[in-house]
Amino acid sequence: MKKYLFAVLITVKLLAGLASPAAFAANDVYPHYLEANSIRYESFQTRNPRLAFDVVIAYVNANVDRGFYAGILTVSEPDNPGVLVNKNFALPRNYEPDDLVYVSGYYRLRTEAADQLAKMRSDMNNAGLNVYVMSAYRTYQSQSSKYENGVMCYGRVSADRQYARPGHSEHQTGLAVDIVQRTNISSMTQARFENTREFAWLLENAYKYGFILRYPKEYTDIHGFIYEPWHWRYVGPEIATTMHDEGIAMLEEYYGRYVAPELAPIAAP
Ligand code: ZN
């Protein structure tokens, strides 16, 4: 009898031992691992074998695996400079920042973003470089016309790769700015911006002022837009520096690592 009980205890201990790698992974190796998402992690990893598992965890935490415009959530802190707005996270329909200021012509940004942009442009000028603003804040209504016009011209599939649907545009946050190197703007000039010294400077330095390249070339399957070298998003120097130092290319990854786990704390084992 005693022998039998001992055997049972050993078995229990072995089973606990088998279960421990997951618990260990959740708590130590992947601090952003959320038990509730474990099945989604596996599924997204299978569909994206090129991604490292810690990146998979982050993207799933940010609902990237849901698919574009599926399971849409409305952001709760639209005024937060780090706010994630994309095809899965929408701004409240009537959201309009209350601290917009003019940055160039009739283009406006929120005060903090405008100040940092001014500082950045001034440092660029000192380095013999110039950029011009070609778009900044847009209302829900102006984004709506832009998108609907795109659908009429190119069809919905193509329009969705070029324009965010209303409520899903970073331009409505007052934190996104489109910049180019010349004043005579054409789509050609826009696309060629990536070959300029200005763009190279931004890639190296924009994070110090709190700006990130929001739609990089290598991540079109994650953000769902065409590559946009002209679209820069203000997130604040703290987040931008963390992203730079840790090699985090997408705001979705940052959100999945540092914001989502705070919103849904890891369940106690
Ligand atoms: Zn833009």
Tab-separated table of C-alpha atoms and ligand atoms in Angstrom:
chain	number	residue	atom	x	y	z
A	1	MET	CA	0.000	0.000	0.000
A	2	LYS	CA	2.733	2.381	0.989
A	3	LYS	CA	4.663	1.413	-2.114
A	4	TYR	CA	1.623	2.158	-4.302
A	5	LEU	CA	1.131	5.601	-2.749
A	6	PHE	CA	4.786	6.380	-3.331
A	7	ALA	CA	4.415	5.432	-7.000
A	8	VAL	CA	1.409	7.727	-7.323
A	9	LEU	CA	3.339	10.578	-5.769
A	10	ILE	CA	6.220	10.032	-8.182
A	11	THR	CA	3.784	10.057	-11.107
A	12	VAL	CA	2.207	13.289	-9.926
A	13	LYS	CA	5.620	14.843	-9.568
A	14	LEU	CA	6.614	13.721	-13.073
A	15	LEU	CA	3.422	15.158	-14.559
A	16	ALA	CA	4.053	18.407	-12.740
A	17	GLY	CA	7.563	18.325	-14.143
A	18	LEU	CA	6.169	17.920	-17.654
A	19	ALA	CA	3.829	20.862	-17.160
A	20	SER	CA	6.513	23.111	-15.789
A	21	PRO	CA	8.183	24.258	-19.071
A	22	ALA	CA	5.013	26.123	-20.071
A	23	ALA	CA	4.745	27.778	-16.662
A	24	PHE	CA	8.446	28.579	-16.783
A	25	ALA	CA	8.082	30.041	-20.269
A	26	ALA	CA	5.137	32.157	-19.219
A	27	ASN	CA	6.794	33.653	-16.209
A	28	ASP	CA	10.449	33.957	-17.058
A	29	VAL	CA	11.400	33.592	-20.700
A	30	TYR	CA	8.355	35.380	-22.147
A	31	PRO	CA	7.094	37.956	-19.650
A	32	HIS	CA	4.387	39.001	-22.123
A	33	TYR	CA	3.004	35.445	-22.485
A	34	LEU	CA	-0.724	35.398	-21.726
A	35	GLU	CA	-2.103	31.962	-20.886
A	36	ALA	CA	-5.491	32.878	-22.382
A	37	ASN	CA	-3.847	33.346	-25.810
A	38	SER	CA	-1.814	30.106	-25.867
A	39	ILE	CA	-3.813	28.395	-28.640
A	40	ARG	CA	-3.707	31.542	-30.785
A	41	TYR	CA	0.097	31.721	-30.356
A	42	GLU	CA	0.468	28.193	-31.735
A	43	SER	CA	-1.843	28.854	-34.638
A	44	PHE	CA	-0.185	32.175	-35.606
A	45	GLN	CA	3.292	30.625	-35.286
A	46	THR	CA	2.252	27.805	-37.654
A	47	ARG	CA	1.045	30.356	-40.191
A	48	ASN	CA	4.174	32.523	-39.741
A	49	PRO	CA	7.160	30.212	-39.309
A	50	ARG	CA	9.606	33.062	-40.075
A	51	LEU	CA	8.658	34.906	-36.873
A	52	ALA	CA	10.414	34.238	-33.564
A	53	PHE	CA	8.058	32.977	-30.862
A	54	ASP	CA	8.433	36.061	-28.653
A	55	VAL	CA	7.379	38.221	-31.613
A	56	VAL	CA	4.433	35.882	-32.313
A	57	ILE	CA	3.305	36.347	-28.696
A	58	ALA	CA	3.471	40.131	-29.057
A	59	TYR	CA	1.547	40.233	-32.351
A	60	VAL	CA	-1.188	37.933	-31.049
A	61	ASN	CA	-1.496	40.045	-27.882
A	62	ALA	CA	-2.086	42.971	-30.253
A	63	ASN	CA	-4.753	40.954	-32.151
A	64	VAL	CA	-2.714	40.938	-35.376
A	65	ASP	CA	-3.844	37.319	-35.881
A	66	ARG	CA	-7.526	38.328	-36.046
A	67	GLY	CA	-7.208	39.569	-39.629
A	68	PHE	CA	-7.725	43.107	-40.918
A	69	TYR	CA	-10.920	44.852	-39.804
A	70	ALA	CA	-12.020	41.766	-37.850
A	71	GLY	CA	-12.837	41.829	-34.133
A	72	ILE	CA	-12.408	45.619	-34.060
A	73	LEU	CA	-11.839	47.220	-30.653
A	74	THR	CA	-12.257	50.894	-29.846
A	75	VAL	CA	-9.225	52.409	-28.117
A	76	SER	CA	-9.843	53.625	-24.581
A	77	GLU	CA	-7.102	56.268	-24.410
A	78	PRO	CA	-7.119	58.104	-27.743
A	79	ASP	CA	-5.141	61.001	-26.200
A	80	ASN	CA	-2.220	58.789	-25.157
A	81	PRO	CA	0.737	59.542	-27.513
A	82	GLY	CA	1.475	55.793	-27.619
A	83	VAL	CA	-2.038	54.896	-28.769
A	84	LEU	CA	-2.274	51.967	-31.184
A	85	VAL	CA	-4.582	52.749	-34.098
A	86	ASN	CA	-4.708	50.269	-36.962
A	87	LYS	CA	-7.078	47.968	-38.855
A	88	ASN	CA	-8.059	46.256	-35.592
A	89	PHE	CA	-8.070	49.234	-33.223
A	90	ALA	CA	-10.372	52.150	-33.990
A	91	LEU	CA	-10.614	55.643	-32.582
A	92	PRO	CA	-13.950	56.747	-31.174
A	93	ARG	CA	-15.882	58.125	-34.141
A	94	ASN	CA	-16.089	61.658	-32.836
A	95	TYR	CA	-12.564	61.791	-31.510
A	96	GLU	CA	-10.802	65.067	-32.161
A	97	PRO	CA	-7.669	66.087	-30.236
A	98	ASP	CA	-8.099	69.339	-28.306
A	99	ASP	CA	-4.501	70.577	-28.616
A	100	LEU	CA	-3.964	70.808	-32.381
A	101	VAL	CA	-1.590	73.508	-33.610
A	102	TYR	CA	-0.493	74.519	-37.094
A	103	VAL	CA	2.808	73.043	-38.246
A	104	SER	CA	2.893	74.025	-41.900
A	105	GLY	CA	0.306	75.766	-44.092
A	106	TYR	CA	-3.054	74.471	-42.927
A	107	TYR	CA	-1.620	71.198	-41.582
A	108	ARG	CA	-2.032	70.603	-37.864
A	109	LEU	CA	-0.580	68.223	-35.262
A	110	ARG	CA	-1.012	67.861	-31.532
A	111	THR	CA	1.191	70.295	-29.569
A	112	GLU	CA	3.775	67.783	-28.328
A	113	ALA	CA	4.188	66.189	-31.760
A	114	ALA	CA	4.352	69.626	-33.405
A	115	ASP	CA	7.088	70.826	-31.015
A	116	GLN	CA	9.166	67.699	-31.550
A	117	LEU	CA	8.717	67.900	-35.317
A	118	ALA	CA	9.909	71.517	-35.257
A	119	LYS	CA	12.978	70.524	-33.250
A	120	MET	CA	13.704	67.646	-35.616
A	121	ARG	CA	13.304	69.790	-38.747
A	122	SER	CA	15.570	72.451	-37.286
A	123	ASP	CA	18.294	69.863	-36.583
A	124	MET	CA	17.835	68.529	-40.096
A	125	ASN	CA	18.278	72.037	-41.500
A	126	ASN	CA	21.512	72.367	-39.537
A	127	ALA	CA	22.666	69.169	-41.218
A	128	GLY	CA	21.812	70.642	-44.636
A	129	LEU	CA	18.609	68.617	-45.020
A	130	ASN	CA	15.017	69.651	-45.694
A	131	VAL	CA	11.633	68.013	-45.355
A	132	TYR	CA	8.150	69.310	-46.079
A	133	VAL	CA	4.847	68.353	-44.539
A	134	MET	CA	2.294	67.040	-47.034
A	135	SER	CA	-0.337	65.742	-44.611
A	136	ALA	CA	-0.944	65.716	-40.871
A	137	TYR	CA	-4.193	65.752	-38.860
A	138	ARG	CA	-7.311	64.546	-40.646
A	139	THR	CA	-10.851	64.472	-39.316
A	140	TYR	CA	-12.969	61.307	-39.398
A	141	GLN	CA	-14.973	62.902	-42.208
A	142	SER	CA	-11.973	63.841	-44.341
A	143	GLN	CA	-10.548	60.325	-43.931
A	144	SER	CA	-13.931	58.951	-44.928
A	145	SER	CA	-13.957	60.957	-48.189
A	146	LYS	CA	-10.359	59.970	-48.895
A	147	TYR	CA	-11.131	56.288	-48.414
A	148	GLU	CA	-14.397	56.314	-50.377
A	149	ASN	CA	-12.680	58.157	-53.199
A	150	GLY	CA	-9.969	55.468	-53.167
A	151	VAL	CA	-12.596	52.732	-53.372
A	152	MET	CA	-14.206	54.440	-56.383
A	153	CYS	CA	-10.870	54.847	-58.167
A	154	TYR	CA	-9.123	51.564	-57.374
A	155	GLY	CA	-11.694	49.184	-55.870
A	156	ARG	CA	-11.916	48.185	-52.234
A	157	VAL	CA	-9.011	45.710	-52.098
A	158	SER	CA	-6.518	48.169	-53.523
A	159	ALA	CA	-7.975	51.116	-51.593
A	160	ASP	CA	-7.580	49.184	-48.340
A	161	ARG	CA	-3.858	48.881	-48.986
A	162	GLN	CA	-3.495	52.623	-49.586
A	163	TYR	CA	-5.980	54.290	-47.250
A	164	ALA	CA	-7.164	53.498	-43.754
A	165	ARG	CA	-10.905	53.256	-43.280
A	166	PRO	CA	-12.391	56.160	-41.301
A	167	GLY	CA	-11.752	55.773	-37.581
A	168	HIS	CA	-8.695	53.621	-38.317
A	169	SER	CA	-6.339	56.323	-39.559
A	170	GLU	CA	-3.395	57.458	-37.488
A	171	HIS	CA	-3.917	60.865	-39.063
A	172	GLN	CA	-7.057	61.267	-36.923
A	173	THR	CA	-4.874	61.031	-33.784
A	174	GLY	CA	-3.048	64.253	-34.698
A	175	LEU	CA	0.191	62.338	-34.150
A	176	ALA	CA	0.979	61.225	-37.712
A	177	VAL	CA	2.721	63.298	-40.343
A	178	ASP	CA	3.495	62.619	-43.994
A	179	ILE	CA	6.773	64.213	-45.027
A	180	VAL	CA	8.711	64.419	-48.237
A	181	GLN	CA	11.827	66.061	-49.495
A	182	ARG	CA	10.361	68.362	-52.137
A	183	THR	CA	7.430	70.716	-52.276
A	184	ASN	CA	6.175	69.628	-55.707
A	185	ILE	CA	4.517	66.452	-54.526
A	186	SER	CA	3.634	63.575	-56.789
A	187	SER	CA	3.191	59.929	-55.895
A	188	MET	CA	6.580	59.370	-57.566
A	189	THR	CA	8.298	61.872	-55.295
A	190	GLN	CA	6.593	60.211	-52.363
A	191	ALA	CA	7.824	56.729	-53.235
A	192	ARG	CA	11.334	57.968	-53.978
A	193	PHE	CA	11.608	59.574	-50.571
A	194	GLU	CA	13.224	56.375	-49.340
A	195	ASN	CA	16.259	57.071	-51.541
A	196	THR	CA	16.985	60.496	-50.092
A	197	ARG	CA	19.548	61.567	-47.510
A	198	GLU	CA	16.649	62.989	-45.524
A	199	PHE	CA	15.092	59.545	-45.193
A	200	ALA	CA	18.410	57.990	-44.180
A	201	TRP	CA	18.805	60.681	-41.504
A	202	LEU	CA	15.275	60.015	-40.202
A	203	LEU	CA	15.871	56.270	-40.012
A	204	GLU	CA	18.892	56.952	-37.854
A	205	ASN	CA	17.636	59.854	-35.727
A	206	ALA	CA	13.831	60.262	-35.718
A	207	TYR	CA	13.384	58.095	-32.616
A	208	LYS	CA	15.301	60.642	-30.518
A	209	TYR	CA	12.465	63.093	-31.201
A	210	GLY	CA	9.795	60.454	-30.621
A	211	PHE	CA	8.975	59.547	-34.234
A	212	ILE	CA	8.844	56.079	-35.792
A	213	LEU	CA	8.506	54.850	-39.374
A	214	ARG	CA	5.049	53.321	-39.092
A	215	TYR	CA	4.668	51.264	-42.285
A	216	PRO	CA	8.022	49.611	-43.025
A	217	LYS	CA	8.657	47.652	-46.192
A	218	GLU	CA	9.295	44.279	-44.523
A	219	TYR	CA	6.066	44.275	-42.535
A	220	THR	CA	3.300	44.923	-45.068
A	221	ASP	CA	1.612	41.657	-44.028
A	222	ILE	CA	1.434	42.912	-40.445
A	223	HIS	CA	0.295	46.515	-41.031
A	224	GLY	CA	-1.704	45.809	-44.184
A	225	PHE	CA	-0.660	48.900	-46.131
A	226	ILE	CA	1.756	49.563	-48.960
A	227	TYR	CA	5.238	50.591	-47.875
A	228	GLU	CA	5.057	54.258	-46.844
A	229	PRO	CA	8.482	55.825	-46.316
A	230	TRP	CA	6.777	59.239	-45.909
A	231	HIS	CA	4.471	58.332	-43.007
A	232	TRP	CA	5.999	59.074	-39.575
A	233	ARG	CA	4.174	58.643	-36.325
A	234	TYR	CA	4.861	60.446	-33.073
A	235	VAL	CA	4.812	58.044	-30.085
A	236	GLY	CA	7.091	60.060	-27.757
A	237	PRO	CA	10.842	59.642	-27.211
A	238	GLU	CA	10.420	57.006	-24.501
A	239	ILE	CA	8.536	54.445	-26.608
A	240	ALA	CA	10.502	55.315	-29.759
A	241	THR	CA	13.810	54.819	-27.929
A	242	THR	CA	12.707	51.489	-26.440
A	243	MET	CA	11.675	50.336	-29.913
A	244	HIS	CA	14.968	51.497	-31.374
A	245	ASP	CA	17.128	49.941	-28.649
A	246	GLU	CA	15.263	46.628	-28.624
A	247	GLY	CA	14.928	46.340	-32.397
A	248	ILE	CA	11.117	46.502	-32.303
A	249	ALA	CA	9.995	47.519	-35.787
A	250	MET	CA	6.243	47.684	-35.293
A	251	LEU	CA	4.066	49.541	-32.796
A	252	GLU	CA	1.913	46.374	-32.699
A	253	GLU	CA	4.886	44.459	-31.293
A	254	TYR	CA	5.555	47.149	-28.685
A	255	TYR	CA	1.880	47.088	-27.683
A	256	GLY	CA	1.861	43.286	-27.422
A	257	ARG	CA	4.996	43.269	-25.273
A	258	TYR	CA	4.392	46.194	-22.932
A	259	VAL	CA	0.786	47.367	-23.045
A	260	ALA	CA	-1.451	44.299	-23.504
A	261	PRO	CA	0.075	42.345	-20.557
A	262	GLU	CA	-0.699	45.307	-18.295
A	263	LEU	CA	-4.305	45.324	-19.478
A	264	ALA	CA	-4.676	41.543	-19.037
A	265	PRO	CA	-2.296	40.497	-16.250
A	266	ILE	CA	-0.914	36.988	-16.468
A	267	ALA	CA	-3.178	34.654	-14.504
A	268	ALA	CA	-1.652	33.196	-11.352
A	269	PRO	CA	-0.571	29.569	-11.922
B	1	ZN	ZN	0.195	59.114	-43.706
